[in-house]
Short mmCIF file of C-alpha atoms in Angstrom, two decimals:
data_model
loop_
_atom_site.label_atom_id
_atom_site.label_comp_id
_atom_site.label_asym_id
_atom_site.label_seq_id
_atom_site.Cartn_x
_atom_site.Cartn_y
_atom_site.Cartn_z
CA MET A 26 3.91 -13.40 -13.51
CA THR A 27 2.49 -10.26 -14.84
CA ASN A 28 1.14 -10.41 -18.49
CA PHE A 29 1.00 -6.67 -19.32
CA SER A 30 -1.57 -7.71 -21.87
CA ARG A 31 -3.93 -8.84 -18.93
CA PRO A 32 -5.00 -7.07 -15.93
CA ASP A 33 -2.72 -7.11 -12.93
CA VAL A 34 -4.04 -7.54 -9.50
CA TYR A 35 -1.29 -6.72 -7.70
CA ARG A 36 1.50 -4.40 -9.15
CA ASN A 37 0.19 -0.98 -8.52
CA ILE A 38 -1.00 -1.68 -4.84
CA HIS A 39 2.14 -3.26 -4.12
CA LYS A 40 4.10 -0.16 -5.14
CA ALA A 41 1.94 1.74 -2.93
CA ILE A 42 2.47 -0.33 0.19
CA ARG A 43 6.12 -0.64 -0.67
CA LYS A 44 6.57 3.07 -0.56
CA ALA A 45 4.56 3.47 2.66
CA MET A 46 6.80 0.69 4.46
CA PHE A 47 9.94 2.34 3.01
CA ASP A 48 8.94 5.86 3.93
CA PHE A 49 8.13 4.68 7.43
CA ALA A 50 11.40 3.10 8.05
CA TYR A 51 13.12 6.05 6.76
CA THR A 52 10.96 8.40 9.05
CA LEU A 53 11.81 6.14 12.16
CA GLY A 54 15.42 5.62 11.42
CA ARG A 55 15.92 9.19 11.57
CA LEU A 56 13.71 10.15 14.62
CA ASP A 57 14.62 12.25 17.19
CA ILE A 58 13.18 9.77 19.89
CA GLU A 59 13.58 12.14 22.65
CA GLN A 60 11.12 14.99 21.56
CA ALA A 61 7.35 14.24 22.03
CA PRO A 62 6.37 15.66 18.96
CA SER A 63 8.65 13.49 16.90
CA ARG A 64 7.18 10.48 18.93
CA LYS A 65 3.69 11.68 17.92
CA VAL A 66 4.79 11.69 14.19
CA MET A 67 6.18 8.27 14.60
CA LYS A 68 2.67 7.22 16.10
CA ASP A 69 0.73 8.79 13.36
CA ARG A 70 2.70 7.14 10.49
CA PHE A 71 2.71 3.75 12.06
CA ASP A 72 -1.07 3.86 12.53
CA GLU A 73 -1.44 4.97 8.84
CA LEU A 74 0.80 2.17 7.57
CA VAL A 75 -0.98 -0.34 9.52
CA HIS A 76 -4.22 1.01 8.48
CA LEU A 77 -3.27 0.76 4.79
CA LEU A 78 -2.12 -3.02 5.45
CA ASP A 79 -5.04 -4.00 7.33
CA MET A 80 -7.20 -2.30 4.42
CA HIS A 81 -5.25 -4.20 1.76
CA GLY A 82 -5.41 -7.51 3.63
CA HIS A 83 -8.96 -7.25 4.38
CA MET A 84 -9.84 -6.48 0.64
CA GLU A 85 -7.69 -9.49 -0.42
CA ASP A 86 -9.66 -11.62 2.14
CA VAL A 87 -13.06 -10.53 1.13
CA TYR A 88 -12.76 -10.30 -2.74
CA SER A 89 -9.56 -11.77 -4.02
CA LEU A 90 -9.02 -15.07 -2.31
CA PRO A 91 -12.81 -16.04 -2.37
CA LEU A 92 -12.75 -15.69 -6.11
CA LEU A 93 -9.99 -18.17 -6.70
CA GLU A 94 -11.33 -20.47 -3.69
CA MET A 95 -14.81 -20.50 -5.78
CA LYS A 96 -12.83 -21.66 -9.01
CA LYS A 97 -10.26 -23.86 -7.18
CA PRO A 98 -10.90 -25.00 -3.29
CA GLY A 99 -7.87 -25.00 -1.33
CA SER A 100 -5.93 -22.83 -3.77
CA THR A 101 -5.21 -20.01 -1.40
CA ARG A 102 -4.70 -21.72 1.83
CA HIS A 103 -1.07 -20.84 1.95
CA ASN A 104 -1.80 -17.09 1.22
CA GLU A 105 -4.62 -17.16 3.96
CA GLU A 106 -1.95 -18.55 6.65
CA GLU A 107 0.50 -15.88 5.71
CA HIS A 108 -2.26 -13.43 6.36
CA VAL A 109 -2.80 -14.71 9.77
CA GLN A 110 0.83 -14.49 10.33
CA ILE A 111 1.26 -11.24 9.31
CA HIS A 112 -1.79 -9.73 11.38
CA GLY A 113 -0.12 -11.44 14.22
CA GLU A 114 3.00 -9.67 13.57
CA ILE A 115 1.57 -6.34 13.37
CA GLU A 116 -0.17 -6.91 16.81
CA GLY A 117 3.21 -7.59 18.09
CA LEU A 118 4.70 -4.41 16.77
CA LYS A 119 1.80 -2.38 18.14
CA LEU A 120 2.77 -3.68 21.83
CA GLN A 121 6.19 -2.66 21.13
CA LEU A 122 5.42 0.80 19.90
CA SER A 123 3.26 1.10 22.94
CA SER A 124 6.06 0.24 25.25
CA LEU A 125 8.28 2.55 23.48
CA LEU A 126 5.58 5.71 23.97
CA ASP A 127 5.35 4.71 27.81
CA ALA A 128 9.01 4.23 28.23
CA THR A 129 10.98 6.33 30.49
CA PRO A 130 13.86 8.24 29.33
CA GLU A 131 16.46 5.91 30.83
CA ILE A 132 15.15 3.05 28.65
CA ARG A 133 13.58 4.79 25.88
CA ARG A 134 16.69 4.59 23.26
CA ASP A 135 17.07 0.93 23.73
CA ILE A 136 13.45 0.18 23.36
CA TYR A 137 13.28 2.54 20.18
CA TRP A 138 16.06 0.79 18.50
CA ASN A 139 14.49 -2.54 19.23
CA PHE A 140 11.19 -1.52 17.43
CA TYR A 141 13.49 0.09 14.69
CA TYR A 142 14.98 -3.57 14.06
CA ALA A 143 11.55 -5.11 14.56
CA ILE A 144 9.96 -2.92 11.97
CA ASN A 145 12.74 -3.61 9.36
CA LYS A 146 12.25 -7.25 10.08
CA PHE A 147 8.67 -7.08 9.26
CA ILE A 148 9.20 -5.34 6.10
CA SER A 149 11.55 -7.62 4.93
CA GLY A 150 8.93 -10.52 5.36
CA TYR A 151 6.04 -8.52 3.99
CA LEU A 152 8.24 -7.74 0.90
CA MET A 153 8.74 -11.51 0.50
CA HIS A 154 4.72 -12.26 0.98
CA MET A 155 4.14 -9.66 -1.84
CA GLN A 156 6.45 -11.31 -4.02
CA MET A 157 4.90 -14.57 -3.52
CA GLU A 158 1.47 -12.89 -4.43
CA GLU A 159 2.90 -11.45 -7.41
CA ILE A 160 4.19 -14.71 -8.88
CA VAL A 161 2.08 -17.32 -7.29
CA MET A 162 -1.15 -15.65 -6.98
CA THR A 163 -1.04 -13.87 -10.32
CA ASN A 164 -0.42 -16.98 -12.24
CA LEU A 165 -3.55 -18.51 -10.68
CA PHE A 166 -5.87 -15.55 -11.40
CA TYR A 167 -4.53 -15.99 -15.07
CA GLU A 168 -5.12 -19.72 -15.04
CA LEU A 169 -8.49 -19.70 -13.21
CA CYS A 170 -10.03 -16.23 -14.09
CA SER A 171 -10.90 -14.37 -17.32
CA ASP A 172 -10.14 -10.58 -17.77
CA ASP A 173 -13.52 -9.53 -16.99
CA GLU A 174 -13.49 -11.52 -13.62
CA ILE A 175 -10.32 -10.00 -12.77
CA MET A 176 -11.57 -6.50 -13.54
CA GLY A 177 -14.82 -6.97 -11.76
CA MET A 178 -13.01 -8.06 -8.55
CA THR A 179 -10.71 -5.01 -8.88
CA ALA A 180 -13.70 -2.61 -9.60
CA ALA A 181 -15.53 -4.28 -6.50
CA ILE A 182 -12.63 -3.62 -4.36
CA ILE A 183 -11.93 0.20 -5.32
CA GLY A 184 -15.92 0.72 -4.87
CA SER A 185 -15.71 -0.49 -1.43
CA LEU A 186 -13.27 2.16 -0.28
CA THR A 187 -14.06 5.17 1.86
CA PRO A 188 -13.08 8.53 0.35
CA ALA A 189 -10.47 8.89 2.77
CA ASP A 190 -9.31 5.37 2.13
CA SER A 191 -9.13 6.24 -1.64
CA MET A 192 -7.11 9.40 -1.13
CA LEU A 193 -4.62 7.50 1.37
CA VAL A 194 -4.08 4.67 -1.13
CA ALA A 195 -3.48 7.54 -4.04
CA ARG A 196 -1.01 9.33 -1.76
CA PHE A 197 1.34 6.46 -1.76
CA MET A 198 0.25 4.94 -5.15
CA ILE A 199 0.43 8.12 -7.75
CA PRO A 200 4.16 8.81 -6.97
CA SER A 201 5.18 5.18 -7.02
CA ILE A 202 4.08 4.07 -10.55
CA GLU A 203 5.42 5.00 -13.99
CA PRO A 204 4.14 7.83 -15.88
CA PHE A 205 2.36 5.73 -18.28
CA GLU A 206 0.48 3.62 -15.48
CA ARG A 207 -0.39 7.02 -13.70
CA LEU A 208 -1.89 8.80 -16.91
CA HIS A 209 -3.95 5.82 -17.66
CA MET A 210 -5.12 5.64 -13.85
CA MET A 211 -6.01 9.21 -13.71
CA SER A 212 -7.52 9.23 -17.28
CA GLN A 213 -10.04 6.64 -16.09
CA ILE A 214 -10.72 8.28 -13.08
CA GLN A 215 -11.19 11.32 -15.06
CA VAL A 216 -14.19 9.97 -17.02
CA THR A 217 -15.71 7.71 -14.46
CA ALA A 218 -15.47 9.57 -11.04
CA PRO A 219 -17.24 12.94 -10.07
CA PRO A 220 -15.72 16.14 -11.09
CA GLN A 221 -15.16 17.18 -7.32
CA ALA A 222 -13.41 13.74 -6.74
CA PHE A 223 -11.36 14.18 -9.65
CA GLU A 224 -10.22 17.71 -8.81
CA ALA A 225 -9.20 16.54 -5.20
CA LEU A 226 -7.36 13.97 -6.76
CA LEU A 227 -5.52 16.12 -9.04
CA ASN A 228 -4.72 18.66 -6.23
CA LEU A 229 -3.28 15.64 -4.39
CA CYS A 230 -1.24 15.12 -7.34
CA ARG A 231 0.08 18.48 -7.42
CA GLU A 232 1.40 17.99 -4.07
CA ILE A 233 3.04 14.84 -4.43
CA LEU A 234 4.58 14.89 -7.69
CA SER A 235 7.64 16.84 -8.96
CA ALA A 236 6.60 19.90 -10.89
CA GLU A 237 7.76 18.15 -14.18
CA GLU A 238 5.92 15.04 -13.34
CA PHE A 239 2.75 16.82 -12.63
CA GLU A 240 3.20 19.06 -15.82
CA ALA A 241 3.54 15.96 -17.91
CA LEU A 242 0.57 14.27 -16.08
CA GLN A 243 -1.82 17.48 -16.66
CA ASN A 244 -0.52 17.70 -20.68
CA GLY A 245 -1.61 14.37 -20.83
CA LEU A 246 -4.90 14.55 -19.31
CA PHE A 247 -5.86 17.98 -20.86
CA ALA A 248 -4.07 17.22 -24.23
CA ASP A 249 -7.36 17.94 -26.21
CA SER A 250 -8.57 20.61 -24.20
CA SER A 251 -7.72 24.34 -23.94
CA LEU A 252 -6.41 24.32 -20.53
#
């Protein structure tokens, strides 16, 4: 499991994914399904969540799991099988949403509630998948890989993200992590990212954090400056 003295592969991104899933379940549960604008919001939020999940799974398949397979062939088979299962479940949810959006008013509400329960069933399974990774796969990384290899893999993942995808991840991650982690992450970005990128991220923090949280972050980032 997590050893705070060693790099963690999953903790922060899984916090972001949990927030994205819980936010969508909350939005879906209180939706006015009879209103077309509400249905559009639902579709947009669903597409955003699916994009985040697909992106995360792709990064694991391209960067994380191959590193472990290189060290110990066959060690990631169970994780890969779960990724295939998750992909199939997401495709099924897409079909359910399509049916909901095309439904007539007479049957729309029944399809809506079936979709709501299906989303929450999916979330419960995905939570178990993340827990498995946080325990089983983390132990494998610590057993097989050096800290430099883990940090190199993480850097490769971050470097492969588009600016838009980086901001999407940040929007869910930044409010989900503890203040110490938030300041540490933003401090690293402050010294490594282009000034415009850091400023855009700081503006995002101002939007998504409480006034108290943002003030504490800003004080930590600019403690040695005149700002």
